[in-house]
DNA sequence: CTACCGCTCCGCCATA
DNA sequence: ATTATGGCGGAGCGGT
């Protein structure tokens, strides 16, 4: 699968790093191929200059287009180079999956791709994006927004979260977990997730919430009531629920369900355990209960999910993967 | 599927 | 005065 990234003037090296680590490094077989595109030598952050082999027109050949952050000068003048907008537009028209990192969302917006959609960007630019493009529903409080074929992420490391999310969609949770583990980042940021919006940015772990979330993940098979969790966190239940919501953007039960479903997905992919064993090992109780939640959250059955993703097999574009928001 | 019933979770408010 | 805490109640969610 071709992933193309336009090299934008002054773009952060960090985003180049993300692209190379995730899409340019073969973590499984088959894997993505990463292409950098620019109309000529491009100076990026820190004064390095890249000379990509492909021009901007190559964006249209990609299945996925990854747009990095744009320079401040473009934000100040409110001008995105027309040839870039045109190339992005062409790629979108050709059916490419459009992904933006940080302020790259401005390029998507300029190309009209975000109209009427929920989107996010770096929190410092969120209000500007909303003002500049009133038809875009900007949510500055989430790590990333997945609209299926259009995905936007917030600043810096949220871009990595989004890239891992994409790997999870394409190759399943098990492969994504492997990538995350080898990159030594959390496979899934502690935080809740609903169908398209994945968690508010967790407050830096000054409170004990991070370690509590880890503890909960390690004890998913236990009956974890709010009372038990609150006691573990040494808080009253009322304060705990409040702190929890501030840190994760979701409620304890919702968050637990998400973690348990993730565990179940991983086990479905990486083991041959029968379904009722999987539900037990992920803390979801009966197999009926697992099926119930699987259907509601992912829109498929555990067995179908396993068929699509077992042992890292790549789902074809028409298979379960496409509609699996994860 | 439905019924049941325990748990969740959030507004409210007294209190620290 | 302002802010955080935590107990209470009840609507409703969800697991058996």
Tab-separated table of C-alpha atoms (C1' of nucleotides) in Angstrom:
chain	number	residue	atom	x	y	z
A	1	UNK	CA	0.000	0.000	0.000
A	2	UNK	CA	1.433	3.307	-1.059
A	3	UNK	CA	1.705	6.063	1.501
A	4	UNK	CA	2.751	9.426	0.153
A	5	UNK	CA	3.821	12.466	2.096
A	6	UNK	CA	4.272	15.875	0.550
A	7	UNK	CA	7.427	17.445	1.941
A	8	UNK	CA	6.329	20.821	3.193
A	9	UNK	CA	8.723	23.675	3.766
A	10	UNK	CA	9.940	23.823	7.374
A	11	UNK	CA	8.025	20.683	8.312
A	12	UNK	CA	9.089	19.108	11.586
A	13	UNK	CA	11.697	16.367	11.389
A	14	UNK	CA	9.659	14.633	14.028
A	15	UNK	CA	6.841	14.028	11.577
A	16	UNK	CA	9.270	12.716	9.000
A	17	UNK	CA	10.446	10.395	11.764
A	18	UNK	CA	6.946	9.172	12.503
A	19	UNK	CA	6.310	8.481	8.847
A	20	UNK	CA	9.536	6.544	8.468
A	21	UNK	CA	9.238	4.604	11.695
A	22	UNK	CA	5.677	3.503	11.102
A	23	UNK	CA	5.186	3.338	7.344
A	24	UNK	CA	8.758	3.216	6.066
A	25	UNK	CA	9.936	0.371	8.280
A	26	UNK	CA	8.709	-3.114	7.362
A	27	UNK	CA	6.984	-4.329	10.516
A	28	UNK	CA	5.051	-7.037	8.731
A	29	UNK	CA	4.864	-8.535	5.296
A	30	UNK	CA	3.352	-7.050	3.210
A	31	UNK	CA	3.831	-3.551	4.511
A	32	UNK	CA	3.388	0.008	3.282
A	33	UNK	CA	5.780	1.748	0.956
A	34	UNK	CA	6.496	5.346	1.821
A	35	UNK	CA	7.102	8.004	-0.779
A	36	UNK	CA	8.090	11.592	-0.195
A	37	UNK	CA	6.867	14.076	-2.736
A	38	UNK	CA	7.829	17.650	-3.554
A	39	UNK	CA	8.237	19.741	-6.640
A	40	UNK	CA	11.917	20.245	-5.905
A	41	UNK	CA	14.489	20.287	-3.121
A	42	UNK	CA	12.692	21.184	0.076
A	43	UNK	CA	14.152	22.676	3.199
A	44	UNK	CA	12.693	21.170	6.344
A	45	UNK	CA	13.049	22.064	10.010
A	46	UNK	CA	16.583	22.564	11.284
A	47	UNK	CA	17.911	23.538	7.889
A	48	UNK	CA	18.073	20.093	6.321
A	49	UNK	CA	17.188	19.827	2.689
A	50	UNK	CA	15.425	16.872	1.127
A	51	UNK	CA	15.305	16.094	-2.538
A	52	UNK	CA	12.361	13.735	-2.984
A	53	UNK	CA	12.333	11.468	-6.000
A	54	UNK	CA	8.680	12.178	-6.759
A	55	UNK	CA	6.805	15.339	-7.566
A	56	UNK	CA	3.534	16.433	-6.024
A	57	UNK	CA	1.593	14.740	-8.795
A	58	UNK	CA	2.618	11.411	-7.261
A	59	UNK	CA	0.177	12.074	-4.430
A	60	UNK	CA	-2.636	11.032	-6.723
A	61	UNK	CA	-1.163	7.521	-7.035
A	62	UNK	CA	-1.131	6.914	-3.304
A	63	UNK	CA	-3.705	4.991	-1.326
A	64	UNK	CA	-2.923	7.074	1.724
A	65	UNK	CA	-1.709	10.662	1.832
A	66	UNK	CA	-0.036	11.917	4.978
A	67	UNK	CA	0.085	15.687	5.361
A	68	UNK	CA	2.628	17.161	7.777
A	69	UNK	CA	2.421	20.445	9.674
A	70	UNK	CA	2.658	23.669	7.728
A	71	UNK	CA	4.956	26.626	8.460
A	72	UNK	CA	3.774	29.521	10.600
A	73	UNK	CA	4.148	31.917	7.716
A	74	UNK	CA	1.363	30.121	5.859
A	75	UNK	CA	-0.834	30.462	8.895
A	76	UNK	CA	-0.076	34.140	9.181
A	77	UNK	CA	-0.771	34.924	5.535
A	78	UNK	CA	-3.585	32.378	5.369
A	79	UNK	CA	-2.172	31.105	2.146
A	80	UNK	CA	-1.519	27.511	1.239
A	81	UNK	CA	0.431	27.088	-2.012
A	82	UNK	CA	-2.144	26.387	-4.732
A	83	UNK	CA	-0.147	23.593	-6.326
A	84	UNK	CA	-0.139	21.721	-3.018
A	85	UNK	CA	-3.878	22.226	-2.565
A	86	UNK	CA	-4.464	21.055	-6.113
A	87	UNK	CA	-2.337	17.931	-5.625
A	88	UNK	CA	-4.110	17.101	-2.366
A	89	UNK	CA	-7.486	17.646	-3.952
A	90	UNK	CA	-6.539	15.346	-6.822
A	91	UNK	CA	-5.435	12.619	-4.448
A	92	UNK	CA	-8.693	12.873	-2.518
A	93	UNK	CA	-10.690	12.750	-5.721
A	94	UNK	CA	-8.763	9.649	-6.692
A	95	UNK	CA	-10.057	8.030	-3.514
A	96	UNK	CA	-6.962	8.244	-1.340
A	97	UNK	CA	-7.278	8.106	2.402
A	98	UNK	CA	-6.331	11.566	3.632
A	99	UNK	CA	-4.440	11.915	6.879
A	100	UNK	CA	-3.175	15.084	8.499
A	101	UNK	CA	-0.736	15.659	11.316
A	102	UNK	CA	-0.882	18.775	13.441
A	103	UNK	CA	-1.553	21.864	11.303
A	104	UNK	CA	-1.629	19.753	8.148
A	105	UNK	CA	-5.378	19.883	8.714
A	106	UNK	CA	-5.279	23.390	7.218
A	107	UNK	CA	-4.220	21.919	3.905
A	108	UNK	CA	-7.083	19.427	3.938
A	109	UNK	CA	-9.468	22.212	4.883
A	110	UNK	CA	-8.165	24.443	2.106
A	111	UNK	CA	-8.836	21.628	-0.339
A	112	UNK	CA	-12.401	21.421	0.948
A	113	UNK	CA	-11.933	17.889	2.217
A	114	UNK	CA	-12.975	18.643	5.774
A	115	UNK	CA	-16.219	20.450	4.926
A	116	UNK	CA	-18.991	19.317	7.211
A	117	UNK	CA	-16.658	16.973	9.026
A	118	UNK	CA	-15.362	16.653	12.501
A	119	UNK	CA	-11.644	17.313	12.639
A	120	UNK	CA	-8.848	18.246	14.963
A	121	UNK	CA	-5.484	19.989	14.814
A	122	UNK	CA	-2.898	21.347	17.201
A	123	UNK	CA	-4.753	23.020	20.049
A	124	UNK	CA	-2.940	26.311	19.472
A	125	UNK	CA	-4.323	26.463	15.951
A	126	UNK	CA	-7.740	24.983	16.622
A	127	UNK	CA	-9.549	28.288	16.920
A	128	UNK	CA	-7.876	29.623	13.785
A	129	UNK	CA	-8.966	26.550	11.845
A	130	UNK	CA	-12.517	26.943	13.083
A	131	UNK	CA	-12.577	30.642	12.192
A	132	UNK	CA	-10.980	30.142	8.827
A	133	UNK	CA	-13.186	27.215	7.880
A	134	UNK	CA	-16.566	27.573	9.597
A	135	UNK	CA	-17.948	24.463	7.940
A	136	UNK	CA	-15.384	22.298	9.723
A	137	UNK	CA	-16.390	21.049	13.122
A	138	UNK	CA	-13.158	21.475	15.063
A	139	UNK	CA	-12.654	19.489	18.239
A	140	UNK	CA	-9.444	20.577	19.971
A	141	UNK	CA	-9.846	18.148	22.862
A	142	UNK	CA	-9.113	14.853	21.153
A	143	UNK	CA	-5.954	13.125	19.986
A	144	UNK	CA	-7.353	12.379	16.576
A	145	UNK	CA	-10.555	12.068	14.631
A	146	UNK	CA	-11.261	9.156	12.325
A	147	UNK	CA	-13.877	9.835	9.665
A	148	UNK	CA	-13.074	6.675	7.774
A	149	UNK	CA	-11.304	8.037	4.733
A	150	UNK	CA	-10.329	11.340	6.305
A	151	UNK	CA	-8.310	11.409	9.507
A	152	UNK	CA	-6.873	14.351	11.395
A	153	UNK	CA	-4.648	14.440	14.450
A	154	UNK	CA	-3.633	16.968	17.059
A	155	UNK	CA	-0.133	18.177	17.758
A	156	UNK	CA	3.122	16.265	17.914
A	157	UNK	CA	2.824	12.822	19.412
A	158	UNK	CA	-0.884	12.598	18.632
A	159	UNK	CA	0.325	12.127	15.075
A	160	UNK	CA	2.046	8.961	16.162
A	161	UNK	CA	-1.101	7.824	17.912
A	162	UNK	CA	-2.996	8.337	14.696
A	163	UNK	CA	-0.437	6.456	12.616
A	164	UNK	CA	-0.629	3.530	15.015
A	165	UNK	CA	-4.398	3.737	14.780
A	166	UNK	CA	-4.114	3.431	11.009
A	167	UNK	CA	-1.873	0.400	11.343
A	168	UNK	CA	-4.452	-1.062	13.710
A	169	UNK	CA	-7.161	-0.540	11.146
A	170	UNK	CA	-5.132	-2.016	8.307
A	171	UNK	CA	-3.304	-4.836	10.048
A	172	UNK	CA	-5.160	-5.346	13.296
A	173	UNK	CA	-4.441	-4.617	16.921
A	174	UNK	CA	-1.802	-7.274	17.306
A	175	UNK	CA	0.525	-5.862	14.666
A	176	UNK	CA	-0.112	-2.323	15.905
A	177	UNK	CA	0.778	-3.445	19.396
A	178	UNK	CA	4.019	-4.937	18.118
A	179	UNK	CA	4.943	-1.724	16.361
A	180	UNK	CA	4.146	0.277	19.464
A	181	UNK	CA	6.074	-2.070	21.687
A	182	UNK	CA	9.182	-1.906	19.512
A	183	UNK	CA	8.928	1.852	19.361
A	184	UNK	CA	8.436	1.847	23.118
A	185	UNK	CA	5.256	3.887	23.164
A	186	UNK	CA	1.938	2.903	24.686
A	187	UNK	CA	0.001	0.960	22.075
A	188	UNK	CA	-3.071	2.822	22.957
A	189	UNK	CA	-2.930	5.985	24.929
A	190	UNK	CA	-4.631	5.507	28.269
A	191	UNK	CA	-7.863	7.189	27.564
A	192	UNK	CA	-11.282	6.303	26.378
A	193	UNK	CA	-12.443	6.023	22.879
A	194	UNK	CA	-15.735	6.141	21.169
A	195	UNK	CA	-16.328	5.169	17.629
A	196	UNK	CA	-14.468	7.966	15.938
A	197	UNK	CA	-13.065	10.124	18.650
A	198	UNK	CA	-10.273	8.635	20.589
A	199	UNK	CA	-9.850	10.006	24.055
A	200	UNK	CA	-9.186	13.468	25.224
A	201	UNK	CA	-5.574	14.238	25.858
A	202	UNK	CA	-4.759	12.787	29.253
A	203	UNK	CA	-3.373	15.275	31.705
A	204	UNK	CA	0.297	14.571	32.247
A	205	UNK	CA	0.469	11.963	34.906
A	206	UNK	CA	0.961	14.177	37.892
A	207	UNK	CA	-1.908	12.488	39.657
A	208	UNK	CA	-1.944	8.770	40.096
A	209	UNK	CA	-4.362	8.211	37.262
A	210	UNK	CA	-1.820	6.838	34.819
A	211	UNK	CA	-0.627	4.164	37.164
A	212	UNK	CA	-4.189	3.345	38.070
A	213	UNK	CA	-5.025	2.798	34.404
A	214	UNK	CA	-2.031	0.505	34.116
A	215	UNK	CA	-3.106	-1.376	37.198
A	216	UNK	CA	-6.592	-1.765	35.789
A	217	UNK	CA	-5.194	-3.077	32.501
A	218	UNK	CA	-3.194	-5.651	34.419
A	219	UNK	CA	-6.317	-6.774	36.258
A	220	UNK	CA	-8.888	-6.684	33.497
A	221	UNK	CA	-10.143	-10.160	34.302
A	222	UNK	CA	-11.096	-9.112	37.826
A	223	UNK	CA	-14.527	-7.676	38.514
A	224	UNK	CA	-13.498	-4.031	38.569
A	225	UNK	CA	-16.221	-1.905	40.031
A	226	UNK	CA	-15.894	1.816	40.468
A	227	UNK	CA	-15.582	1.227	44.168
A	228	UNK	CA	-12.631	-1.135	43.721
A	229	UNK	CA	-10.897	1.269	41.355
A	230	UNK	CA	-11.477	4.217	43.656
A	231	UNK	CA	-10.034	2.308	46.577
A	232	UNK	CA	-6.985	1.404	44.497
A	233	UNK	CA	-6.569	5.091	43.641
A	234	UNK	CA	-7.095	6.025	47.269
A	235	UNK	CA	-9.988	8.341	46.494
A	236	UNK	CA	-13.655	8.452	47.283
A	237	UNK	CA	-15.801	7.100	44.507
A	238	UNK	CA	-17.217	10.520	43.730
A	239	UNK	CA	-13.827	12.196	43.419
A	240	UNK	CA	-12.481	9.224	41.527
A	241	UNK	CA	-15.163	9.436	38.868
A	242	UNK	CA	-14.435	13.135	38.507
A	243	UNK	CA	-10.652	12.691	38.248
A	244	UNK	CA	-11.131	9.797	35.886
A	245	UNK	CA	-13.237	11.838	33.580
A	246	UNK	CA	-10.780	14.725	33.584
A	247	UNK	CA	-7.883	12.414	32.782
A	248	UNK	CA	-9.482	10.206	30.156
A	249	UNK	CA	-12.499	12.070	28.869
A	250	UNK	CA	-14.671	9.076	29.526
A	251	UNK	CA	-16.252	7.119	32.350
A	252	UNK	CA	-14.690	4.150	34.148
A	253	UNK	CA	-17.106	1.608	32.761
A	254	UNK	CA	-16.781	2.874	29.222
A	255	UNK	CA	-13.030	2.881	29.466
A	256	UNK	CA	-12.926	-0.599	30.934
A	257	UNK	CA	-15.121	-1.919	28.167
A	258	UNK	CA	-12.776	-0.437	25.574
A	259	UNK	CA	-9.729	-1.993	27.203
A	260	UNK	CA	-11.455	-5.341	27.440
A	261	UNK	CA	-12.468	-5.250	23.810
A	262	UNK	CA	-8.895	-4.399	22.845
A	263	UNK	CA	-7.672	-7.346	24.855
A	264	UNK	CA	-10.222	-9.571	23.182
A	265	UNK	CA	-9.142	-8.362	19.735
A	266	UNK	CA	-5.522	-9.060	20.486
A	267	UNK	CA	-6.333	-12.558	21.729
A	268	UNK	CA	-8.516	-13.272	18.709
A	269	UNK	CA	-5.653	-12.340	16.437
A	270	UNK	CA	-2.770	-13.949	18.214
A	271	UNK	CA	-4.264	-17.123	19.695
A	272	UNK	CA	-6.620	-19.928	18.800
A	273	UNK	CA	-8.471	-19.816	22.082
A	274	UNK	CA	-12.189	-20.517	21.784
A	275	UNK	CA	-14.491	-17.520	22.041
A	276	UNK	CA	-15.681	-18.208	25.573
A	277	UNK	CA	-12.061	-18.447	26.741
A	278	UNK	CA	-11.341	-15.138	25.084
A	279	UNK	CA	-14.242	-13.442	26.772
A	280	UNK	CA	-13.115	-14.850	30.097
A	281	UNK	CA	-9.489	-13.797	29.573
A	282	UNK	CA	-10.489	-10.298	28.627
A	283	UNK	CA	-12.793	-9.814	31.580
A	284	UNK	CA	-15.973	-9.769	29.533
A	285	UNK	CA	-17.583	-12.757	31.201
A	286	UNK	CA	-19.705	-14.892	28.920
A	287	UNK	CA	-19.210	-15.374	25.204
A	288	UNK	CA	-22.660	-13.920	24.638
A	289	UNK	CA	-21.555	-10.760	26.345
A	290	UNK	CA	-18.434	-10.540	24.196
A	291	UNK	CA	-20.490	-10.952	21.041
A	292	UNK	CA	-22.929	-8.326	22.203
A	293	UNK	CA	-20.221	-5.717	22.779
A	294	UNK	CA	-18.233	-6.691	19.747
A	295	UNK	CA	-21.216	-6.106	17.543
A	296	UNK	CA	-22.110	-2.811	19.149
A	297	UNK	CA	-18.601	-1.326	19.177
A	298	UNK	CA	-17.048	-2.774	16.042
A	299	UNK	CA	-19.947	-3.920	13.940
A	300	UNK	CA	-18.753	-7.431	13.414
A	301	UNK	CA	-18.606	-10.767	15.199
A	302	UNK	CA	-15.561	-12.123	17.035
A	303	UNK	CA	-15.299	-14.998	14.592
A	304	UNK	CA	-15.382	-12.716	11.557
A	305	UNK	CA	-12.848	-10.456	13.167
A	306	UNK	CA	-10.536	-13.398	13.731
A	307	UNK	CA	-10.950	-14.524	10.147
A	308	UNK	CA	-9.919	-11.091	8.936
A	309	UNK	CA	-6.990	-10.464	11.212
A	310	UNK	CA	-5.687	-13.694	12.620
A	311	UNK	CA	-1.890	-13.919	12.707
A	312	UNK	CA	-1.352	-10.591	11.056
A	313	UNK	CA	-2.988	-11.488	7.794
A	314	UNK	CA	-3.663	-8.301	5.860
A	315	UNK	CA	-7.309	-7.590	5.328
A	316	UNK	CA	-8.150	-6.601	1.799
A	317	UNK	CA	-9.656	-3.184	1.360
A	318	UNK	CA	-13.132	-4.615	1.040
A	319	UNK	CA	-12.900	-6.861	4.076
A	320	UNK	CA	-13.750	-6.149	7.669
A	321	UNK	CA	-10.827	-3.807	8.168
A	322	UNK	CA	-12.271	-0.869	6.340
A	323	UNK	CA	-15.306	-0.434	8.515
A	324	UNK	CA	-13.545	-1.297	11.735
A	325	UNK	CA	-13.034	1.952	13.574
A	326	UNK	CA	-11.149	0.231	16.415
B	1	DC	C1'	-36.205	-11.168	23.268
B	2	DT	C1'	-37.692	-9.532	28.062
B	3	DA	C1'	-37.342	-8.804	33.230
B	4	DC	C1'	-35.026	-7.948	36.778
B	5	DC	C1'	-31.939	-5.579	39.759
B	6	DG	C1'	-27.360	-4.030	40.891
B	7	DC	C1'	-24.222	-0.751	39.419
B	8	DT	C1'	-23.016	3.504	37.152
B	9	DC	C1'	-22.668	8.183	36.912
B	10	DC	C1'	-23.774	12.891	37.385
B	11	DG	C1'	-26.279	16.882	39.489
B	12	DC	C1'	-26.831	18.789	43.845
B	13	DC	C1'	-25.213	20.457	48.080
B	14	DA	C1'	-23.119	20.560	52.652
B	15	DT	C1'	-18.609	20.728	54.202
B	16	DA	C1'	-13.523	21.362	54.445
C	1	DA	C1'	-14.886	34.481	48.749
C	2	DT	C1'	-13.255	30.622	46.086
C	3	DT	C1'	-12.309	25.920	45.311
C	4	DA	C1'	-12.072	20.919	46.039
C	5	DT	C1'	-14.233	17.115	48.306
C	6	DG	C1'	-17.388	13.457	48.978
C	7	DG	C1'	-22.065	11.770	50.447
C	8	DC	C1'	-26.725	11.180	48.530
C	9	DG	C1'	-30.333	10.207	45.329
C	10	DG	C1'	-32.267	8.670	41.285
C	11	DA	C1'	-32.568	7.917	36.245
C	12	DG	C1'	-31.060	4.643	33.447
C	13	DC	C1'	-27.552	1.434	31.734
C	14	DG	C1'	-26.127	-3.292	31.234
C	15	DG	C1'	-25.295	-8.263	32.633
C	16	DT	C1'	-27.427	-12.427	33.873
